[in-house]
Tab-separated table of C-alpha atoms and ligand atoms in Angstrom:
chain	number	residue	atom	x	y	z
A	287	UNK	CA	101.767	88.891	75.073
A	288	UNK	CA	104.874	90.139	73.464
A	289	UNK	CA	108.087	90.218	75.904
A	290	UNK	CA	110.695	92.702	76.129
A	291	UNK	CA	114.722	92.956	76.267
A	292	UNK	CA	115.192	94.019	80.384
A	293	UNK	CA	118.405	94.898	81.815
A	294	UNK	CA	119.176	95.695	84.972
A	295	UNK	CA	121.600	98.546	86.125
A	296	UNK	CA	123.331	97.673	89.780
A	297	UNK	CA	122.039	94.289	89.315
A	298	UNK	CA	124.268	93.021	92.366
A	299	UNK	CA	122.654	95.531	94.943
A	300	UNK	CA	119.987	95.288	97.632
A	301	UNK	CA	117.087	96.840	95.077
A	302	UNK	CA	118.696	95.546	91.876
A	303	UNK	CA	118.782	92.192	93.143
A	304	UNK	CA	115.116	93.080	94.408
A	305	UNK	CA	114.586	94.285	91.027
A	306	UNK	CA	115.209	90.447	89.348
A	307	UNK	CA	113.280	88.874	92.286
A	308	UNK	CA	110.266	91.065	91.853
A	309	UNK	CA	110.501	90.087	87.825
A	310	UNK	CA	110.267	86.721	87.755
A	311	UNK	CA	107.644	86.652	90.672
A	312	UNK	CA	105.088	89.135	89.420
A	313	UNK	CA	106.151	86.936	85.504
A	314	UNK	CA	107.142	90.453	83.688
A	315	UNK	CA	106.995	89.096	79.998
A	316	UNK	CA	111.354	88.869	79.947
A	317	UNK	CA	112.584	88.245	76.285
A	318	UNK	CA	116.165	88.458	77.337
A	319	UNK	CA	117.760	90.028	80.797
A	320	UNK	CA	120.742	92.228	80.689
A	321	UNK	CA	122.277	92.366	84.196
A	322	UNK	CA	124.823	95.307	84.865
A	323	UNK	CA	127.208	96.228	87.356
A	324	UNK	CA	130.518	98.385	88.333
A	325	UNK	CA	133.571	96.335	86.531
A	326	UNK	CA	134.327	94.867	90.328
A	327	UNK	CA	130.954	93.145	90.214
A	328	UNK	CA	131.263	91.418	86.862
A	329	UNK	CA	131.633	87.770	86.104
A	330	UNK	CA	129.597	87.000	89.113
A	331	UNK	CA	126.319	84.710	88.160
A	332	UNK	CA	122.723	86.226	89.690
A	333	UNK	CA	119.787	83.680	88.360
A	334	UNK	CA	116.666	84.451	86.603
A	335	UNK	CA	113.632	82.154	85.915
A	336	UNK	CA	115.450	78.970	86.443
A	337	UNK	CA	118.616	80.091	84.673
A	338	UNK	CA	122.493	81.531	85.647
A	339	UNK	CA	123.061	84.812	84.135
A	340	UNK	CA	126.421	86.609	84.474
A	341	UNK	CA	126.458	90.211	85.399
A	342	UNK	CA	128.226	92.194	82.976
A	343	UNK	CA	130.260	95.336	82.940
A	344	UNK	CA	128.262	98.724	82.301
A	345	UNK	CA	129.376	100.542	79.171
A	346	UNK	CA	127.904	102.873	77.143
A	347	UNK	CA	127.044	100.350	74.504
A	348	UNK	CA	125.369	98.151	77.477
A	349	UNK	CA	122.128	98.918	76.301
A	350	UNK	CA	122.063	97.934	72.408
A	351	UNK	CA	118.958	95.944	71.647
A	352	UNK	CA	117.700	96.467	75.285
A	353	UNK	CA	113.587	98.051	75.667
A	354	UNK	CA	113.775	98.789	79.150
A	355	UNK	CA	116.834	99.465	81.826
A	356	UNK	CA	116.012	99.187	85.776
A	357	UNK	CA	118.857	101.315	87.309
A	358	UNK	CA	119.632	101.008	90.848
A	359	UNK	CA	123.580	102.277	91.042
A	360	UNK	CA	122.933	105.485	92.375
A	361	UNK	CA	123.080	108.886	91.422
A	362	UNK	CA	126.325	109.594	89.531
A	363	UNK	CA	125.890	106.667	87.611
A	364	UNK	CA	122.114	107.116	86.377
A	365	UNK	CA	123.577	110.371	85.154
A	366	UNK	CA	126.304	109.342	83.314
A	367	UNK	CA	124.764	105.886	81.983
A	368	UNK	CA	121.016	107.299	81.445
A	369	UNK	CA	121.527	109.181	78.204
A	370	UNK	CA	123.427	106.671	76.555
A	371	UNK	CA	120.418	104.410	77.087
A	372	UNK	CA	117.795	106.708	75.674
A	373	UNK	CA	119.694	107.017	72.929
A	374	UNK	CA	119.607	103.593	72.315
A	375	UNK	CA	115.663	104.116	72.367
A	376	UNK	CA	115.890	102.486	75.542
A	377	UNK	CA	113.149	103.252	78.020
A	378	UNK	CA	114.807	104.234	81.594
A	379	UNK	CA	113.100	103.308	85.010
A	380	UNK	CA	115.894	105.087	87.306
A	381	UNK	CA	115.626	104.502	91.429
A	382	UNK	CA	117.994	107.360	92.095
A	383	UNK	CA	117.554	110.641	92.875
A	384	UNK	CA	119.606	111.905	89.357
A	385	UNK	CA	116.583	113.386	87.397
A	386	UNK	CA	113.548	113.233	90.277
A	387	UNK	CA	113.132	116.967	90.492
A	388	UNK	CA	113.631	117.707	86.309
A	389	UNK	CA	110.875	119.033	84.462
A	390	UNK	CA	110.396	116.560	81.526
A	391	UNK	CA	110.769	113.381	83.564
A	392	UNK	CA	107.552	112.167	85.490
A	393	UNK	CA	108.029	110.948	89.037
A	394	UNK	CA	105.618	107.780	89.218
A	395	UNK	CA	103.544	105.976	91.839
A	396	UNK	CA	101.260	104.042	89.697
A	397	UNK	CA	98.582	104.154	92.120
A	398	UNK	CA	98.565	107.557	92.032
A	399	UNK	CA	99.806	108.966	89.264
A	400	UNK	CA	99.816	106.207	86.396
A	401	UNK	CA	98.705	108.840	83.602
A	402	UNK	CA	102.337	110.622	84.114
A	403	UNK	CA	104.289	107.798	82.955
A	404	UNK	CA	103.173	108.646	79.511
A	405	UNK	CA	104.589	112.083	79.500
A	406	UNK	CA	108.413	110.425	79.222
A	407	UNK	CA	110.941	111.509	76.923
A	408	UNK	CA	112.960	108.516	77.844
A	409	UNK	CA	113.576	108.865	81.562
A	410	UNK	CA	110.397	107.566	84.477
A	411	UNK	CA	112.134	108.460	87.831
A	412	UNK	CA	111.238	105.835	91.048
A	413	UNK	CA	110.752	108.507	93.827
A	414	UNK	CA	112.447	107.730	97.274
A	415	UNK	CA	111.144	104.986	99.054
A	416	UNK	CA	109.966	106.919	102.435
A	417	UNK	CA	108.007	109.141	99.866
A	418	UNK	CA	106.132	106.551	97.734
A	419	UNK	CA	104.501	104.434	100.886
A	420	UNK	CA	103.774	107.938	102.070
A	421	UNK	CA	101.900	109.374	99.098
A	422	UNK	CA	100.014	105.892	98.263
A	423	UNK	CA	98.362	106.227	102.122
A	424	UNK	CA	97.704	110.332	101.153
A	425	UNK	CA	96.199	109.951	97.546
A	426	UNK	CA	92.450	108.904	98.732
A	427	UNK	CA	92.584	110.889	101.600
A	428	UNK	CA	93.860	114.198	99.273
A	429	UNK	CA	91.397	113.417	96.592
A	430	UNK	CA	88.544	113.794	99.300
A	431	UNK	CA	89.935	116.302	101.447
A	432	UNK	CA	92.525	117.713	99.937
A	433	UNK	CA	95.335	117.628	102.512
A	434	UNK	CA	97.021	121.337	103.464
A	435	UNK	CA	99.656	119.869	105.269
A	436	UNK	CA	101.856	116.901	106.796
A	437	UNK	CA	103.944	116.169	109.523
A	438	UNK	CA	105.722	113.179	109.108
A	439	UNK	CA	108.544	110.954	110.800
A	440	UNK	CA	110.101	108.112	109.303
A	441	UNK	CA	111.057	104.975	111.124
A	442	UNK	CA	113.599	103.957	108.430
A	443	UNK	CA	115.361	100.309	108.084
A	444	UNK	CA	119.203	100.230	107.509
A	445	UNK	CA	118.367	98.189	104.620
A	446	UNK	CA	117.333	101.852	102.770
A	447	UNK	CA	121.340	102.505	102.955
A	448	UNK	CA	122.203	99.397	101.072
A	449	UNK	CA	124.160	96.284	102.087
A	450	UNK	CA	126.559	98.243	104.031
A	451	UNK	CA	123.992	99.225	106.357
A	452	UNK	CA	122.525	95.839	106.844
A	453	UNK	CA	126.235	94.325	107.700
A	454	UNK	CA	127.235	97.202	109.848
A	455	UNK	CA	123.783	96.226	111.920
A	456	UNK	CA	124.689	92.603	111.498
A	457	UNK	CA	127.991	93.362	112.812
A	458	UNK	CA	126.966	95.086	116.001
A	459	UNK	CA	124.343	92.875	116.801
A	460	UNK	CA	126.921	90.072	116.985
A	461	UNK	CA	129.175	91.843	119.132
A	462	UNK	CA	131.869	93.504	116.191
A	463	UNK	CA	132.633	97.260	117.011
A	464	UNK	CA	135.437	97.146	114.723
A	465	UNK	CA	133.765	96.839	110.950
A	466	UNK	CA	133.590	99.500	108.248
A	467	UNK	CA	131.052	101.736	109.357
A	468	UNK	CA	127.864	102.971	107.148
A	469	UNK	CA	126.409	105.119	109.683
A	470	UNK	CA	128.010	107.704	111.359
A	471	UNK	CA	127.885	106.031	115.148
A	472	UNK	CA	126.130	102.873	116.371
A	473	UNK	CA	123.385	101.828	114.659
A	474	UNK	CA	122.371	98.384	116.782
A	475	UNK	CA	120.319	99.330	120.334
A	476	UNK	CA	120.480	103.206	119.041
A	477	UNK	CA	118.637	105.386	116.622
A	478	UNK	CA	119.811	108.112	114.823
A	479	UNK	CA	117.649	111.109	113.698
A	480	UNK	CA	119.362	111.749	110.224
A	481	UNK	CA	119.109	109.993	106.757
A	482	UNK	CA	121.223	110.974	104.043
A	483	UNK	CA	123.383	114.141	104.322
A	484	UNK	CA	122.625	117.840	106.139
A	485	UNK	CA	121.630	120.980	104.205
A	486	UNK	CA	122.344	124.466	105.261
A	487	UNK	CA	118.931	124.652	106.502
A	488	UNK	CA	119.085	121.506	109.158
A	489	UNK	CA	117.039	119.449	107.785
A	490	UNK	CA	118.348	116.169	105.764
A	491	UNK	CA	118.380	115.879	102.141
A	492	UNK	CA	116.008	112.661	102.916
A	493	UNK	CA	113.811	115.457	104.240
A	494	UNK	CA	113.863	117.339	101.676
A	495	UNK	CA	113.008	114.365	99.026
A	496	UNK	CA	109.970	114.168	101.046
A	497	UNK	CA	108.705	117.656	100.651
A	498	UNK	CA	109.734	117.773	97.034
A	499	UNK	CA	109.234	114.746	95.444
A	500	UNK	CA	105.034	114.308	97.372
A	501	UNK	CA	104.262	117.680	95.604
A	502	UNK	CA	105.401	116.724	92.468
A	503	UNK	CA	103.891	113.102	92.699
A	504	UNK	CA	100.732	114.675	93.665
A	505	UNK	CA	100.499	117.427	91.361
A	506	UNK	CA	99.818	119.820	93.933
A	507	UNK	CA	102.485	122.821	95.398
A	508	UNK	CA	100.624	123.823	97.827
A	509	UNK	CA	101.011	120.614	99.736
A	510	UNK	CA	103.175	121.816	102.768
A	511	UNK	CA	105.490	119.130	104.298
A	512	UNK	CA	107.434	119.191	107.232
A	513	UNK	CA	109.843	115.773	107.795
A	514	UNK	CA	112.030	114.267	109.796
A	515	UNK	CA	113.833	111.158	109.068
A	516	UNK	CA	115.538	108.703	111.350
A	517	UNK	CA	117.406	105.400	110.787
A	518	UNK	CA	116.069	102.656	113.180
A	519	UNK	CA	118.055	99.190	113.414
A	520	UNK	CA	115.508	97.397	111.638
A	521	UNK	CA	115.478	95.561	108.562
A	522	UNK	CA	111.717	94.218	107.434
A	523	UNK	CA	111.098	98.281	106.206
A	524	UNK	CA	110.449	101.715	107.080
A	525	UNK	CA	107.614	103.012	109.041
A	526	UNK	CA	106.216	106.481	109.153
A	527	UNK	CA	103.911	108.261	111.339
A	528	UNK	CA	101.865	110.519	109.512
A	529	UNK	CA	99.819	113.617	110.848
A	530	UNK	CA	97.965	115.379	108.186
A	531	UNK	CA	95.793	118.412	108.066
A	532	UNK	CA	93.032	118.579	105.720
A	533	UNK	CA	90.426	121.752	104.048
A	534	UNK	CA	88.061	119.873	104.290
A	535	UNK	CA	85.975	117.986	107.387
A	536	UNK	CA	86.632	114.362	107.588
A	537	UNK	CA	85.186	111.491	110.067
A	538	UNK	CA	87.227	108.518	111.117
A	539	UNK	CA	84.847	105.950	109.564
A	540	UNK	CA	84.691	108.012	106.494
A	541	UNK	CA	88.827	107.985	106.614
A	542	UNK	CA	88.876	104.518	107.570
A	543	UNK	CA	86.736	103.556	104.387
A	544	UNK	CA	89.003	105.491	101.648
A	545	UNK	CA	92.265	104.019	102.528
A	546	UNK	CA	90.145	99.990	102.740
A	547	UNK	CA	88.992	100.652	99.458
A	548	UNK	CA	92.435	101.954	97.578
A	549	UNK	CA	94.102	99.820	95.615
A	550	UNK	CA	97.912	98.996	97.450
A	551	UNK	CA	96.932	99.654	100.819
A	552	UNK	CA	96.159	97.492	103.206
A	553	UNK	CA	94.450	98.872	106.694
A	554	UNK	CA	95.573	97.094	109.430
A	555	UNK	CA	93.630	98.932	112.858
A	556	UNK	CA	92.387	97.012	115.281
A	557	UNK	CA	94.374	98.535	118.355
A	558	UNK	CA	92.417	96.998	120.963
A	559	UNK	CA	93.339	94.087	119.478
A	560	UNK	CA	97.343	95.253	118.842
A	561	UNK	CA	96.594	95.042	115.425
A	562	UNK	CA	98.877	97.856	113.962
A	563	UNK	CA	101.158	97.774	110.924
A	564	UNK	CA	105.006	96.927	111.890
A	565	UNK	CA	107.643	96.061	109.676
A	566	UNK	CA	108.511	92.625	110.186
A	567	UNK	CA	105.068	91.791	108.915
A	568	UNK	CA	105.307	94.104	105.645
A	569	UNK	CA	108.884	92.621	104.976
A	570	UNK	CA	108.568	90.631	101.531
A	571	UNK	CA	105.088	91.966	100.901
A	572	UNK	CA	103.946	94.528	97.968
A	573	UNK	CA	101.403	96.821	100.004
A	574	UNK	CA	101.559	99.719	101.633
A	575	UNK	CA	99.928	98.955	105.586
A	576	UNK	CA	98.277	101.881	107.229
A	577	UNK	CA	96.674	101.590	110.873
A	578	UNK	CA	96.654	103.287	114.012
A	579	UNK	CA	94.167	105.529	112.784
A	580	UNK	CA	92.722	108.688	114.575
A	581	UNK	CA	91.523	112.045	114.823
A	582	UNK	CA	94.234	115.103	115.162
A	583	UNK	CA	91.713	117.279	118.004
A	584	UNK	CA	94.316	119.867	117.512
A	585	UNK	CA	92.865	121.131	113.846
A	586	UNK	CA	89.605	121.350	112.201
A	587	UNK	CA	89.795	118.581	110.010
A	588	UNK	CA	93.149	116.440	110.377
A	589	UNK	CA	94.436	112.842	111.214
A	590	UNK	CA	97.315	110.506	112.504
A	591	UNK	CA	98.135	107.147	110.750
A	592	UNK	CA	101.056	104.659	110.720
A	593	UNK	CA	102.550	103.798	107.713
A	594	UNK	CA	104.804	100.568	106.740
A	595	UNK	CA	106.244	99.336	103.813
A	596	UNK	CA	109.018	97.110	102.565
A	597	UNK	CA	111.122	99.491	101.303
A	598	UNK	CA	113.403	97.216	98.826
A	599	UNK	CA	109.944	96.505	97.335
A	600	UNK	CA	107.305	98.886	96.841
A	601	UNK	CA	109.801	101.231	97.663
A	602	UNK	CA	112.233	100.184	95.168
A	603	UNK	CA	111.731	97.452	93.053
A	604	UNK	CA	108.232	96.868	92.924
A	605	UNK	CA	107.271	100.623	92.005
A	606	UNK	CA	109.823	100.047	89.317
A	607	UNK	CA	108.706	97.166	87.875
A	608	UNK	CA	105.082	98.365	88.100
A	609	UNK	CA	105.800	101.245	86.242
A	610	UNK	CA	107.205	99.245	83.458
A	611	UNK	CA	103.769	96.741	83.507
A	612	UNK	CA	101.598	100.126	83.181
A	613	UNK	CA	103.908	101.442	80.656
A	614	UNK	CA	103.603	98.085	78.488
A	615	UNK	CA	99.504	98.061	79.205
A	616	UNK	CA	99.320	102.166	78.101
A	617	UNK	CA	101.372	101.995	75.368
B	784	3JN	O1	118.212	105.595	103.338
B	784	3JN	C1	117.132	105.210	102.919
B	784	3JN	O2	116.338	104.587	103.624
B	784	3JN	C2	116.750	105.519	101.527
B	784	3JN	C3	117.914	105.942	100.736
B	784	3JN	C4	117.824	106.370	99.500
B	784	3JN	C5	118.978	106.844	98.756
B	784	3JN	C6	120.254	106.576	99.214
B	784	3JN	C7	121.372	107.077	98.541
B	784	3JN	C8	121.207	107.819	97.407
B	784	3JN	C9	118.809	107.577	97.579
B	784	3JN	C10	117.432	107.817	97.046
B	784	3JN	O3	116.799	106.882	96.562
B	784	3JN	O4	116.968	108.946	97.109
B	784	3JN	C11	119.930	108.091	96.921
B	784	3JN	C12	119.814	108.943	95.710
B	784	3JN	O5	119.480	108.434	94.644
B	784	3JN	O6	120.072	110.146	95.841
């Protein structure tokens, strides 16, 4: 199998750091690695299949010889580092938010919509974790049904807002009131019902990804989702429970045997038995775990599930580097 020039953008992060884990485990055929970073970050040595590598500074010329580019730095810097990679001819996987929502750059979940990532002028956006374990638990359920509408809350780990959010938990846990703060109040013993910033409408941006970003994953504007995201002080990944209306009549068994039989989900509902999905068993693990199945009585056709997933992998870095395998199989 031929191997490919990789770098990695934010290489020194929670996902890019995921990013070079999730590489060498799943064996991505690696000619060379690039690893990439703010100037602060370089000269620091990650390893990679058995070897040191130093992280270097990101410059426009970074990406000279490289096939694909992993970004993980955020926002601001996907949009002022992307183009110089494309024109390079280099092939963009990008985490952030920057070009999600634009018109010529697919938004991928491989499991459900692999045939997009061949549609790229350059640029395959990652969408937001809390989305993709969302939409791989709706795809066999919308391709049956077709779903109308969700109502969704998220259950997310301060691991989504980066290592600052882990060491302000750490912090508090331990007793230390007096760190530099992520969140904006307590974050150990206390949740708080906002992610990301407000808009003038009261709802998060976070929220907002959610509506946005499952439409466009799932081809399909009529989708209507209502969100509401909240930070729990948890770090194994987020959860989400999920009500969902359908057009169609559904039966729990019938339910129960679509999401068994989907690729990346893994149904974990045997209540009686408190077999449910929580994080600190999806933590390090790849699928997306769906359980506490059951009828919504309130609607004609409509159910509630719980959703978990590690959201440094297959809401990060393993959607990322899955994209890239399809994209090398497709090609
Ligand atoms: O907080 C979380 O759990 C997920 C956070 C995602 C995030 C944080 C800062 C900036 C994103 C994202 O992936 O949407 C962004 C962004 O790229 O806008």
């Amino acid at each position: 199998m031929k191997s490919h020039a990789v770098a990695v953008v934010g290489a020194t992060g929670l996902v890019g750091r995921k990013m070079i884990q999730v590489l060498e485990e799943r064996k991505f055929p690696v000619s060379s690695i690039r690893l990439l970073a703010s100037r602060r970050s370089a000269g620091r040595e990650l390893p990679f299949a058995g070897a040191e590598h130093r992280v270097e500074e990101l410059t426009p010329s970074s990406f000279k010889g490289v096939e694909i580019a992993l970004f993980s730095a955020g926002a601001a810097v996907s949009k002022e580092f992307a183009p110089h990679a494309v024109r390079s001819g280099t092939l963009v996987i990008d985490n952030s938010s920057a070009f999600r929502m634009d018109a010529g750059v697919p938004l991928v979940v491989p499991e459900v919509n692999r045939q997009d990532i061949f549609t790229h002028h350059g640029i395959i956006a990652n969408p937001n974790c809390s989305t993709i374990q969302m939409v791989v638990a709706l795809k066999p359920l919308h391709d049956r049904w077709k779903v109308r509408r969700i109502v969704v809350a998220t259950y997310q780990s301060v691991t989504g807002a980066g290592k600052k959010g882990l060491t302000q938990l750490e912090q508090e846990v331990a007793g230390c009131t007096t760190g530099e703060k992520k969140f904006p109040h307590a974050i150990a013993f206390n949740i708080l019902p906002q992610v990301d910033v407000f808009l003038d409408d009261g709802y998060t941006r976070e929220e907002h990804k959610m509506v946005n970003e499952t439409r466009k994953i799932m081809g399909d504007n009529d989708i209507l989702v209502n969100a509401t995201c909240v930070r729990v002080p948890v770090w194994g990944g987020h959860s989400e429970s999920v009500n969902v209306e359908f057009e169609r009549p559904c039966t729990l068994p019938e339910v129960r045997e679509a999401l068994r039989c989907f690729p990346g989900v893994v149904l974990q509902d045997d209540p009686q038995q408190c077999i449910y999905p929580m994080p600190v068993h999806a933590w390090e693990k790849d699928p997306v775990f769906v359980g506490r199945l059951r009828m919504d009585p309130t609607v004609p056709s409509g159910i509630t599930m719980w959703v978990v997933a590690d959201n440094l992998r297959k809401g990060a870095a393993t959607n990322a580097v899955q994209i890239a395998e399809e994209w090398i199989k497709g090609r």
